Amino acid sequence: SAWESRQWSFHRNLVATMGQRAPRVNSGDNDVSSDVGAEIVNNLMYNMRGRVSEAVYRSVIDWVGNYVDHGPHRGWQENRWGGPSSLDPIDPEDTGSLYVAGNEIRGFSDPEFESWREFGDTSKILPASMQRFSRMRPPPFPIMEMSSKGARQWVLDNVGASGSVTCNGDWVANRDEVDQRIVGYVRSRSPLETPEDPTDMTVSQINGGWPTMDSGTPCEDADGDGLPDDWERRFFGCATCADPEGVTSSGYLVIEHYLNGTDPT
């Protein structure tokens, strides 16, 4: 899912009732260093069939503050490292490395140790040369981190397209039926609600079918500039006063503030 990638964050996602490799990371090559790689931070993984995450040859990864819950139907392994293929042993010349901190695995007392294990042979842990004890250089746009338990709660409360912006710029709750169902069975951990084998189920069986989406009503926009009249009046004093391409003191465009539901002033 991330092949020869650089400087990316897999952050505050919900991965529910899935097989494995979410994400599978190959962030390395001969030139890779501890300054570039991938960070997997504050995610909630639930009811996974196999490996929660997987790293391959020369990857540089920070695995931090994630919450792993095995769920009612799955046996699983947490975070695994393999060679160029899942059947190859670790290459002694592998320059990859893994930093692990602050994760929680439901039912395990030592999640950090679990994270060092290889998936080709789970009786082994990574060589000392691949165990890193300091974070990568912070990315250009740092993410806000929290504890694993805090991340679990935040993800359940906020993950997905859970809100929308009104014509005057306020955020309102707006989860659709599919997201509500997925978040609901993660919260309950009930085997009666959690899909046991989605690969053998139809969309209708898994989530009741796709919901009918409300097309909504367009916001009034007198000057057709993409900024609703109510929003322009609220922040700029009249319905035609704002320039959507104007650069605000934060560096973002005026229209970016509307789309993000933030205050342009």
CSV table of C-alpha atoms in Angstrom, one decimal:
chain,number,residue,atom,x,y,z
A,1,SER,CA,0.0,0.0,0.0
A,2,ALA,CA,3.0,2.3,0.2
A,3,TRP,CA,5.7,1.3,-2.3
A,4,GLU,CA,9.0,3.2,-2.2
A,5,SER,CA,7.3,6.2,-0.5
A,6,ARG,CA,8.9,9.0,1.4
A,7,GLN,CA,7.9,11.1,4.4
A,8,TRP,CA,4.3,10.1,4.8
A,9,SER,CA,2.0,9.7,7.8
A,10,PHE,CA,-0.7,7.0,8.3
A,11,HIS,CA,-2.5,8.8,11.0
A,12,ARG,CA,-5.7,8.4,13.0
A,13,ASN,CA,-7.4,5.8,10.7
A,14,LEU,CA,-9.8,3.1,11.6
A,15,VAL,CA,-8.9,-0.3,10.0
A,16,ALA,CA,-11.8,-2.7,10.8
A,17,THR,CA,-12.3,-6.3,10.0
A,18,MET,CA,-9.6,-6.6,7.4
A,19,GLY,CA,-7.1,-9.3,6.4
A,20,GLN,CA,-3.6,-7.9,6.8
A,21,ARG,CA,-1.1,-5.3,5.6
A,22,ALA,CA,-2.9,-2.1,6.5
A,23,PRO,CA,-0.6,-0.6,5.7
A,24,ARG,CA,2.2,-2.6,4.1
A,25,VAL,CA,5.2,-0.3,3.9
A,26,ASN,CA,8.2,-0.3,1.6
A,27,SER,CA,9.8,3.1,2.3
A,28,GLY,CA,13.3,2.2,1.5
A,29,ASP,CA,16.1,1.8,-1.1
A,30,ASN,CA,19.9,2.0,-1.0
A,31,ASP,CA,19.8,5.7,-0.3
A,32,VAL,CA,17.3,5.7,2.6
A,33,SER,CA,18.2,7.0,6.0
A,34,SER,CA,16.5,7.6,9.3
A,35,ASP,CA,15.5,11.1,8.0
A,36,VAL,CA,13.0,9.7,5.5
A,37,GLY,CA,10.4,7.0,5.8
A,38,ALA,CA,6.9,6.4,7.1
A,39,GLU,CA,5.2,7.0,10.4
A,40,ILE,CA,2.2,5.0,11.5
A,41,VAL,CA,0.7,6.9,14.4
A,42,ASN,CA,-2.5,6.9,16.5
A,43,ASN,CA,-4.5,4.4,14.4
A,44,LEU,CA,-7.2,2.0,15.6
A,45,MET,CA,-6.9,-1.6,14.2
A,46,TYR,CA,-9.8,-3.9,15.0
A,47,ASN,CA,-10.7,-7.5,14.3
A,48,MET,CA,-7.7,-8.1,11.9
A,49,ARG,CA,-7.3,-11.6,10.4
A,50,GLY,CA,-3.5,-11.5,10.1
A,51,ARG,CA,-0.8,-8.9,10.3
A,52,VAL,CA,-1.9,-5.4,11.3
A,53,SER,CA,1.0,-3.8,9.5
A,54,GLU,CA,4.0,-5.1,7.5
A,55,ALA,CA,7.4,-3.7,6.6
A,56,VAL,CA,9.7,-4.9,3.8
A,57,TYR,CA,13.3,-4.5,2.8
A,58,ARG,CA,15.1,-1.3,3.9
A,59,SER,CA,12.0,0.5,5.2
A,60,VAL,CA,12.3,3.1,7.9
A,61,ILE,CA,9.2,3.3,10.1
A,62,ASP,CA,8.0,4.9,13.3
A,63,TRP,CA,5.1,2.8,14.9
A,64,VAL,CA,3.7,5.0,17.6
A,65,GLY,CA,0.6,5.3,19.8
A,66,ASN,CA,-1.5,2.8,17.9
A,67,TYR,CA,-4.3,0.8,19.5
A,68,VAL,CA,-4.8,-2.8,18.3
A,69,ASP,CA,-7.9,-4.7,19.3
A,70,HIS,CA,-8.1,-8.4,18.2
A,71,GLY,CA,-11.9,-8.4,18.0
A,72,PRO,CA,-14.2,-11.4,18.4
A,73,HIS,CA,-13.4,-13.4,15.2
A,74,ARG,CA,-9.6,-12.9,14.6
A,75,GLY,CA,-6.3,-14.4,15.5
A,76,TRP,CA,-3.7,-11.8,14.6
A,77,GLN,CA,-0.1,-10.7,14.8
A,78,GLU,CA,0.6,-7.0,15.4
A,79,ASN,CA,3.5,-5.5,13.4
A,80,ARG,CA,5.8,-7.7,11.3
A,81,TRP,CA,8.9,-7.3,9.2
A,82,GLY,CA,9.7,-9.4,6.2
A,83,GLY,CA,12.4,-9.6,3.5
A,84,PRO,CA,11.8,-8.8,-0.2
A,85,SER,CA,9.1,-11.4,-0.1
A,86,SER,CA,7.1,-12.7,2.8
A,87,LEU,CA,8.9,-16.0,2.6
A,88,ASP,CA,12.5,-14.6,2.6
A,89,PRO,CA,14.5,-14.3,5.8
A,90,ILE,CA,15.7,-10.9,7.0
A,91,ASP,CA,18.6,-9.8,4.9
A,92,PRO,CA,21.7,-9.2,7.2
A,93,GLU,CA,22.5,-6.2,5.0
A,94,ASP,CA,19.0,-4.6,5.5
A,95,THR,CA,19.4,-0.9,6.4
A,96,GLY,CA,15.8,-0.5,7.4
A,97,SER,CA,14.8,0.3,11.0
A,98,LEU,CA,11.8,0.4,13.3
A,99,TYR,CA,11.0,2.7,16.1
A,100,VAL,CA,8.3,1.5,18.5
A,101,ALA,CA,6.7,3.5,21.3
A,102,GLY,CA,3.4,4.0,23.2
A,103,ASN,CA,1.3,1.3,21.4
A,104,GLU,CA,-1.3,-0.8,23.1
A,105,ILE,CA,-2.5,-4.3,22.2
A,106,ARG,CA,-5.6,-5.5,23.9
A,107,GLY,CA,-4.7,-8.4,26.1
A,108,PHE,CA,-1.0,-8.2,25.8
A,109,SER,CA,1.2,-6.8,28.6
A,110,ASP,CA,4.3,-6.1,26.5
A,111,PRO,CA,3.2,-4.7,23.1
A,112,GLU,CA,6.6,-3.1,22.3
A,113,PHE,CA,8.3,-6.5,22.4
A,114,GLU,CA,5.6,-8.0,20.2
A,115,SER,CA,6.3,-5.3,17.6
A,116,TRP,CA,9.9,-6.4,17.2
A,117,ARG,CA,9.0,-9.9,15.9
A,118,GLU,CA,9.6,-11.0,12.4
A,119,PHE,CA,6.5,-12.4,10.5
A,120,GLY,CA,8.5,-15.0,8.6
A,121,ASP,CA,9.5,-16.6,12.0
A,122,THR,CA,7.7,-15.0,14.9
A,123,SER,CA,10.1,-16.7,17.4
A,124,LYS,CA,12.7,-14.2,16.2
A,125,ILE,CA,12.9,-10.5,16.8
A,126,LEU,CA,14.6,-8.0,14.5
A,127,PRO,CA,18.4,-7.7,14.7
A,128,ALA,CA,19.7,-5.0,17.0
A,129,SER,CA,20.9,-3.0,14.0
A,130,MET,CA,17.3,-2.6,12.9
A,131,GLN,CA,15.9,-1.6,16.3
A,132,ARG,CA,15.8,2.2,16.4
A,133,PHE,CA,15.3,4.1,19.7
A,134,SER,CA,14.8,7.7,18.4
A,135,ARG,CA,12.2,9.2,16.2
A,136,MET,CA,12.7,10.2,12.6
A,137,ARG,CA,13.1,13.9,11.8
A,138,PRO,CA,9.7,15.6,12.2
A,139,PRO,CA,7.8,15.9,8.9
A,140,PRO,CA,7.3,19.4,7.2
A,141,PHE,CA,3.7,19.3,8.5
A,142,PRO,CA,3.8,17.7,11.9
A,143,ILE,CA,0.8,15.8,13.1
A,144,MET,CA,-0.8,16.1,16.5
A,145,GLU,CA,-0.2,13.0,18.5
A,146,MET,CA,-2.0,11.5,21.5
A,147,SER,CA,-1.9,8.4,23.7
A,148,SER,CA,-3.1,5.1,22.2
A,149,LYS,CA,-6.2,5.1,24.4
A,150,GLY,CA,-6.8,8.8,23.4
A,151,ALA,CA,-6.4,7.9,19.8
A,152,ARG,CA,-8.9,5.0,20.1
A,153,GLN,CA,-11.5,7.4,21.5
A,154,TRP,CA,-10.7,10.2,18.9
A,155,VAL,CA,-10.9,7.8,16.0
A,156,LEU,CA,-14.3,6.4,17.1
A,157,ASP,CA,-15.7,9.9,17.6
A,158,ASN,CA,-14.3,11.5,14.5
A,159,VAL,CA,-13.0,9.1,11.8
A,160,GLY,CA,-14.3,9.2,8.3
A,161,ALA,CA,-16.6,11.8,6.7
A,162,SER,CA,-18.2,12.4,10.1
A,163,GLY,CA,-19.0,16.1,9.7
A,164,SER,CA,-19.9,18.7,7.2
A,165,VAL,CA,-19.7,22.5,7.1
A,166,THR,CA,-22.9,24.6,7.0
A,167,CYS,CA,-23.4,27.7,4.8
A,168,ASN,CA,-22.2,29.9,7.6
A,169,GLY,CA,-19.1,27.8,8.4
A,170,ASP,CA,-20.1,25.7,11.4
A,171,TRP,CA,-19.3,22.0,11.6
A,172,VAL,CA,-22.2,19.6,12.2
A,173,ALA,CA,-22.3,15.8,12.6
A,174,ASN,CA,-22.9,14.0,9.4
A,175,ARG,CA,-21.9,10.3,9.4
A,176,ASP,CA,-23.7,8.2,6.9
A,177,GLU,CA,-25.3,4.8,7.7
A,178,VAL,CA,-22.3,2.7,6.6
A,179,ASP,CA,-19.8,4.6,8.8
A,180,GLN,CA,-22.3,4.5,11.7
A,181,ARG,CA,-22.5,0.7,11.4
A,182,ILE,CA,-18.7,0.2,11.2
A,183,VAL,CA,-18.0,2.4,14.2
A,184,GLY,CA,-20.9,0.9,16.0
A,185,TYR,CA,-19.6,-2.7,15.8
A,186,VAL,CA,-16.1,-1.6,16.8
A,187,ARG,CA,-17.5,0.2,19.9
A,188,SER,CA,-19.6,-2.9,20.9
A,189,ARG,CA,-17.0,-5.6,20.1
A,190,SER,CA,-20.1,-7.9,19.8
A,191,PRO,CA,-19.6,-11.0,17.7
A,192,LEU,CA,-23.2,-10.7,16.6
A,193,GLU,CA,-22.6,-7.3,15.1
A,194,THR,CA,-19.0,-7.7,13.8
A,195,PRO,CA,-18.7,-9.3,10.3
A,196,GLU,CA,-17.0,-12.7,10.6
A,197,ASP,CA,-15.9,-13.1,7.1
A,198,PRO,CA,-16.6,-10.1,4.8
A,199,THR,CA,-15.0,-11.9,1.8
A,200,ASP,CA,-18.0,-14.2,1.6
A,201,MET,CA,-20.6,-11.5,2.1
A,202,THR,CA,-22.3,-9.1,-0.2
A,203,VAL,CA,-22.4,-5.3,0.4
A,204,SER,CA,-26.0,-5.6,1.4
A,205,GLN,CA,-25.2,-8.3,4.0
A,206,ILE,CA,-22.3,-6.3,5.5
A,207,ASN,CA,-23.8,-2.9,5.8
A,208,GLY,CA,-27.5,-3.1,4.7
A,209,GLY,CA,-26.7,-1.8,1.3
A,210,TRP,CA,-25.5,1.6,0.2
A,211,PRO,CA,-27.5,4.4,1.8
A,212,THR,CA,-29.5,6.9,-0.3
A,213,MET,CA,-27.4,10.1,-0.2
A,214,ASP,CA,-29.2,13.4,0.4
A,215,SER,CA,-28.2,15.7,-2.5
A,216,GLY,CA,-28.6,18.7,-0.2
A,217,THR,CA,-29.5,22.3,-1.0
A,218,PRO,CA,-26.8,24.7,-2.5
A,219,CYS,CA,-25.9,27.6,-0.3
A,220,GLU,CA,-26.9,31.1,-1.6
A,221,ASP,CA,-23.9,32.7,-3.3
A,222,ALA,CA,-24.8,36.1,-4.8
A,223,ASP,CA,-21.5,36.7,-6.6
A,224,GLY,CA,-20.9,33.1,-7.6
A,225,ASP,CA,-17.4,33.0,-6.1
A,226,GLY,CA,-17.8,29.7,-4.2
A,227,LEU,CA,-18.2,31.4,-0.8
A,228,PRO,CA,-21.7,31.3,0.6
A,229,ASP,CA,-23.4,34.6,1.4
A,230,ASP,CA,-23.9,33.7,5.0
A,231,TRP,CA,-20.3,32.8,5.5
A,232,GLU,CA,-19.1,36.1,3.8
A,233,ARG,CA,-21.4,38.1,6.0
A,234,ARG,CA,-20.2,36.4,9.1
A,235,PHE,CA,-16.5,36.9,8.5
A,236,PHE,CA,-16.3,39.8,6.1
A,237,GLY,CA,-19.4,41.9,6.7
A,238,CYS,CA,-21.3,41.5,3.4
A,239,ALA,CA,-22.2,38.9,0.9
A,240,THR,CA,-19.7,40.0,-1.8
A,241,CYS,CA,-16.8,41.4,0.3
A,242,ALA,CA,-14.4,38.4,0.3
A,243,ASP,CA,-11.9,37.4,-2.4
A,244,PRO,CA,-11.8,33.6,-2.4
A,245,GLU,CA,-8.2,33.7,-3.7
A,246,GLY,CA,-7.1,36.2,-1.1
A,247,VAL,CA,-4.2,35.0,1.1
A,248,THR,CA,-4.9,35.3,4.8
A,249,SER,CA,-2.4,35.9,7.6
A,250,SER,CA,-2.2,32.1,8.2
A,251,GLY,CA,-1.0,31.6,4.6
A,252,TYR,CA,-4.1,29.8,3.5
A,253,LEU,CA,-6.5,31.1,0.9
A,254,VAL,CA,-9.9,32.5,2.0
A,255,ILE,CA,-11.7,29.7,0.2
A,256,GLU,CA,-9.5,27.1,1.9
A,257,HIS,CA,-10.7,28.5,5.2
A,258,TYR,CA,-14.3,28.0,4.2
A,259,LEU,CA,-13.8,24.5,2.9
A,260,ASN,CA,-11.9,23.6,6.1
A,261,GLY,CA,-14.5,25.2,8.4
A,262,THR,CA,-11.9,27.5,10.0
A,263,ASP,CA,-11.9,31.3,10.8
A,264,PRO,CA,-10.2,33.3,8.0
A,265,THR,CA,-9.6,36.3,10.2
